[in-house]
């Protein structure tokens, strides 16, 4: 092993908006003091209860991905496990997510975009 994952960093236009979106979705503490990162208007963090840290970095002229457009690919995505896919869909849409692909009704996941345009999947546990 060469390294350990410290956090996943998402570029966005508004670090506060996106950190609060993921806090509402995953729980945790936004901008918890941590000696690894300095917090400012261009950087925010979310420490989740499960130990995962997401970081949000302001990018001037942020161009969100357009799934499934290969010209502006998804760049990364998160798979998030849920017990009730229908309820989870309602919840993320109310938080500001956008439904990208509902699927055929038979598969166990659906694809959404967060408010900054990053794709993520809700996957039935």
mmCIF file with all atom_site columns, N, CA and C in Angstrom, residues 34-60:
data_model
loop_
_atom_site.group_PDB
_atom_site.id
_atom_site.type_symbol
_atom_site.label_atom_id
_atom_site.label_alt_id
_atom_site.label_comp_id
_atom_site.label_asym_id
_atom_site.label_entity_id
_atom_site.label_seq_id
_atom_site.pdbx_PDB_ins_code
_atom_site.Cartn_x
_atom_site.Cartn_y
_atom_site.Cartn_z
_atom_site.occupancy
_atom_site.B_iso_or_equiv
_atom_site.pdbx_formal_charge
_atom_site.auth_seq_id
_atom_site.auth_comp_id
_atom_site.auth_asym_id
_atom_site.auth_atom_id
_atom_site.pdbx_PDB_model_num
ATOM 1  N N  . UNK A 1 34 ? -9.830  20.249 11.579  1.00 0.00 ? 34 UNK A N  1
ATOM 2  C CA . UNK A 1 34 ? -8.985  19.117 11.207  1.00 0.00 ? 34 UNK A CA 1
ATOM 3  C C  . UNK A 1 34 ? -7.643  19.699 10.765  1.00 0.00 ? 34 UNK A C  1
ATOM 4  N N  . UNK A 1 35 ? -6.542  19.298 11.388  1.00 0.00 ? 35 UNK A N  1
ATOM 5  C CA . UNK A 1 35 ? -5.238  19.891 11.052  1.00 0.00 ? 35 UNK A CA 1
ATOM 6  C C  . UNK A 1 35 ? -4.785  19.615 9.617   1.00 0.00 ? 35 UNK A C  1
ATOM 7  N N  . UNK A 1 36 ? -5.426  18.694 8.922   1.00 0.00 ? 36 UNK A N  1
ATOM 8  C CA . UNK A 1 36 ? -5.019  18.384 7.552   1.00 0.00 ? 36 UNK A CA 1
ATOM 9  C C  . UNK A 1 36 ? -5.437  19.461 6.556   1.00 0.00 ? 36 UNK A C  1
ATOM 10 N N  . UNK A 1 37 ? -6.452  20.246 6.894   1.00 0.00 ? 37 UNK A N  1
ATOM 11 C CA . UNK A 1 37 ? -6.977  21.219 5.933   1.00 0.00 ? 37 UNK A CA 1
ATOM 12 C C  . UNK A 1 37 ? -7.255  22.545 6.604   1.00 0.00 ? 37 UNK A C  1
ATOM 13 N N  . UNK A 1 38 ? -7.019  23.628 5.873   1.00 0.00 ? 38 UNK A N  1
ATOM 14 C CA . UNK A 1 38 ? -7.459  24.941 6.336   1.00 0.00 ? 38 UNK A CA 1
ATOM 15 C C  . UNK A 1 38 ? -8.784  25.234 5.633   1.00 0.00 ? 38 UNK A C  1
ATOM 16 N N  . UNK A 1 39 ? -9.713  25.796 6.366   1.00 0.00 ? 39 UNK A N  1
ATOM 17 C CA . UNK A 1 39 ? -11.043 26.066 5.849   1.00 0.00 ? 39 UNK A CA 1
ATOM 18 C C  . UNK A 1 39 ? -11.148 27.540 5.501   1.00 0.00 ? 39 UNK A C  1
ATOM 19 N N  . UNK A 1 40 ? -11.722 27.823 4.334   1.00 0.00 ? 40 UNK A N  1
ATOM 20 C CA . UNK A 1 40 ? -11.917 29.213 3.923   1.00 0.00 ? 40 UNK A CA 1
ATOM 21 C C  . UNK A 1 40 ? -13.051 29.262 2.906   1.00 0.00 ? 40 UNK A C  1
ATOM 22 N N  . UNK A 1 41 ? -13.206 30.388 2.241   1.00 0.00 ? 41 UNK A N  1
ATOM 23 C CA . UNK A 1 41 ? -14.289 30.541 1.275   1.00 0.00 ? 41 UNK A CA 1
ATOM 24 C C  . UNK A 1 41 ? -14.142 29.628 0.066   1.00 0.00 ? 41 UNK A C  1
ATOM 25 N N  . UNK A 1 42 ? -12.952 29.086 -0.131  1.00 0.00 ? 42 UNK A N  1
ATOM 26 C CA . UNK A 1 42 ? -12.693 28.235 -1.291  1.00 0.00 ? 42 UNK A CA 1
ATOM 27 C C  . UNK A 1 42 ? -12.598 26.756 -0.943  1.00 0.00 ? 42 UNK A C  1
ATOM 28 N N  . UNK A 1 43 ? -12.772 26.390 0.323   1.00 0.00 ? 43 UNK A N  1
ATOM 29 C CA . UNK A 1 43 ? -12.592 24.991 0.748   1.00 0.00 ? 43 UNK A CA 1
ATOM 30 C C  . UNK A 1 43 ? -13.495 24.693 1.927   1.00 0.00 ? 43 UNK A C  1
ATOM 31 N N  . UNK A 1 44 ? -14.258 23.629 1.835   1.00 0.00 ? 44 UNK A N  1
ATOM 32 C CA . UNK A 1 44 ? -15.092 23.166 2.938   1.00 0.00 ? 44 UNK A CA 1
ATOM 33 C C  . UNK A 1 44 ? -14.955 21.652 3.026   1.00 0.00 ? 44 UNK A C  1
ATOM 34 N N  . UNK A 1 45 ? -15.252 21.107 4.194   1.00 0.00 ? 45 UNK A N  1
ATOM 35 C CA . UNK A 1 45 ? -15.187 19.657 4.379   1.00 0.00 ? 45 UNK A CA 1
ATOM 36 C C  . UNK A 1 45 ? -16.463 19.156 5.028   1.00 0.00 ? 45 UNK A C  1
ATOM 37 N N  . UNK A 1 46 ? -16.707 17.863 4.854   1.00 0.00 ? 46 UNK A N  1
ATOM 38 C CA . UNK A 1 46 ? -17.784 17.162 5.545   1.00 0.00 ? 46 UNK A CA 1
ATOM 39 C C  . UNK A 1 46 ? -17.207 15.882 6.108   1.00 0.00 ? 46 UNK A C  1
ATOM 40 N N  . UNK A 1 47 ? -17.165 15.778 7.441   1.00 0.00 ? 47 UNK A N  1
ATOM 41 C CA . UNK A 1 47 ? -16.749 14.550 8.119   1.00 0.00 ? 47 UNK A CA 1
ATOM 42 C C  . UNK A 1 47 ? -18.012 13.754 8.414   1.00 0.00 ? 47 UNK A C  1
ATOM 43 N N  . UNK A 1 48 ? -18.169 12.600 7.774   1.00 0.00 ? 48 UNK A N  1
ATOM 44 C CA . UNK A 1 48 ? -19.365 11.782 7.983   1.00 0.00 ? 48 UNK A CA 1
ATOM 45 C C  . UNK A 1 48 ? -19.180 10.875 9.194   1.00 0.00 ? 48 UNK A C  1
ATOM 46 N N  . UNK A 1 49 ? -20.293 10.382 9.708   1.00 0.00 ? 49 UNK A N  1
ATOM 47 C CA . UNK A 1 49 ? -20.250 9.483  10.855  1.00 0.00 ? 49 UNK A CA 1
ATOM 48 C C  . UNK A 1 49 ? -19.489 8.202  10.583  1.00 0.00 ? 49 UNK A C  1
ATOM 49 N N  . UNK A 1 50 ? -19.450 7.760  9.335   1.00 0.00 ? 50 UNK A N  1
ATOM 50 C CA . UNK A 1 50 ? -18.749 6.536  8.971   1.00 0.00 ? 50 UNK A CA 1
ATOM 51 C C  . UNK A 1 50 ? -17.259 6.719  8.747   1.00 0.00 ? 50 UNK A C  1
ATOM 52 N N  . UNK A 1 51 ? -16.755 7.933  8.920   1.00 0.00 ? 51 UNK A N  1
ATOM 53 C CA . UNK A 1 51 ? -15.330 8.177  8.761   1.00 0.00 ? 51 UNK A CA 1
ATOM 54 C C  . UNK A 1 51 ? -14.929 8.757  7.414   1.00 0.00 ? 51 UNK A C  1
ATOM 55 N N  . UNK A 1 52 ? -15.812 8.721  6.432   1.00 0.00 ? 52 UNK A N  1
ATOM 56 C CA . UNK A 1 52 ? -15.511 9.299  5.126   1.00 0.00 ? 52 UNK A CA 1
ATOM 57 C C  . UNK A 1 52 ? -15.475 10.812 5.242   1.00 0.00 ? 52 UNK A C  1
ATOM 58 N N  . UNK A 1 53 ? -14.507 11.414 4.575   1.00 0.00 ? 53 UNK A N  1
ATOM 59 C CA . UNK A 1 53 ? -14.446 12.866 4.503   1.00 0.00 ? 53 UNK A CA 1
ATOM 60 C C  . UNK A 1 53 ? -14.606 13.269 3.039   1.00 0.00 ? 53 UNK A C  1
ATOM 61 N N  . UNK A 1 54 ? -15.572 14.140 2.799   1.00 0.00 ? 54 UNK A N  1
ATOM 62 C CA . UNK A 1 54 ? -15.723 14.771 1.496   1.00 0.00 ? 54 UNK A CA 1
ATOM 63 C C  . UNK A 1 54 ? -15.213 16.197 1.635   1.00 0.00 ? 54 UNK A C  1
ATOM 64 N N  . UNK A 1 55 ? -14.506 16.671 0.617   1.00 0.00 ? 55 UNK A N  1
ATOM 65 C CA . UNK A 1 55 ? -14.042 18.053 0.596   1.00 0.00 ? 55 UNK A CA 1
ATOM 66 C C  . UNK A 1 55 ? -14.601 18.728 -0.650  1.00 0.00 ? 55 UNK A C  1
ATOM 67 N N  . UNK A 1 56 ? -14.804 20.025 -0.535  1.00 0.00 ? 56 UNK A N  1
ATOM 68 C CA . UNK A 1 56 ? -15.417 20.797 -1.606  1.00 0.00 ? 56 UNK A CA 1
ATOM 69 C C  . UNK A 1 56 ? -14.509 21.974 -1.896  1.00 0.00 ? 56 UNK A C  1
ATOM 70 N N  . UNK A 1 57 ? -14.090 22.069 -3.155  1.00 0.00 ? 57 UNK A N  1
ATOM 71 C CA . UNK A 1 57 ? -13.111 23.072 -3.561  1.00 0.00 ? 57 UNK A CA 1
ATOM 72 C C  . UNK A 1 57 ? -13.739 23.980 -4.613  1.00 0.00 ? 57 UNK A C  1
ATOM 73 N N  . UNK A 1 58 ? -13.704 25.300 -4.340  1.00 0.00 ? 58 UNK A N  1
ATOM 74 C CA . UNK A 1 58 ? -14.259 26.257 -5.300  1.00 0.00 ? 58 UNK A CA 1
ATOM 75 C C  . UNK A 1 58 ? -13.404 26.243 -6.562  1.00 0.00 ? 58 UNK A C  1
ATOM 76 N N  . UNK A 1 59 ? -14.077 26.146 -7.692  1.00 0.00 ? 59 UNK A N  1
ATOM 77 C CA . UNK A 1 59 ? -13.407 26.204 -8.991  1.00 0.00 ? 59 UNK A CA 1
ATOM 78 C C  . UNK A 1 59 ? -14.050 27.337 -9.790  1.00 0.00 ? 59 UNK A C  1
ATOM 79 N N  . UNK A 1 60 ? -13.256 28.340 -10.111 1.00 0.00 ? 60 UNK A N  1
ATOM 80 C CA . UNK A 1 60 ? -13.767 29.436 -10.934 1.00 0.00 ? 60 UNK A CA 1
ATOM 81 C C  . UNK A 1 60 ? -14.258 28.870 -12.265 1.00 0.00 ? 60 UNK A C  1
#
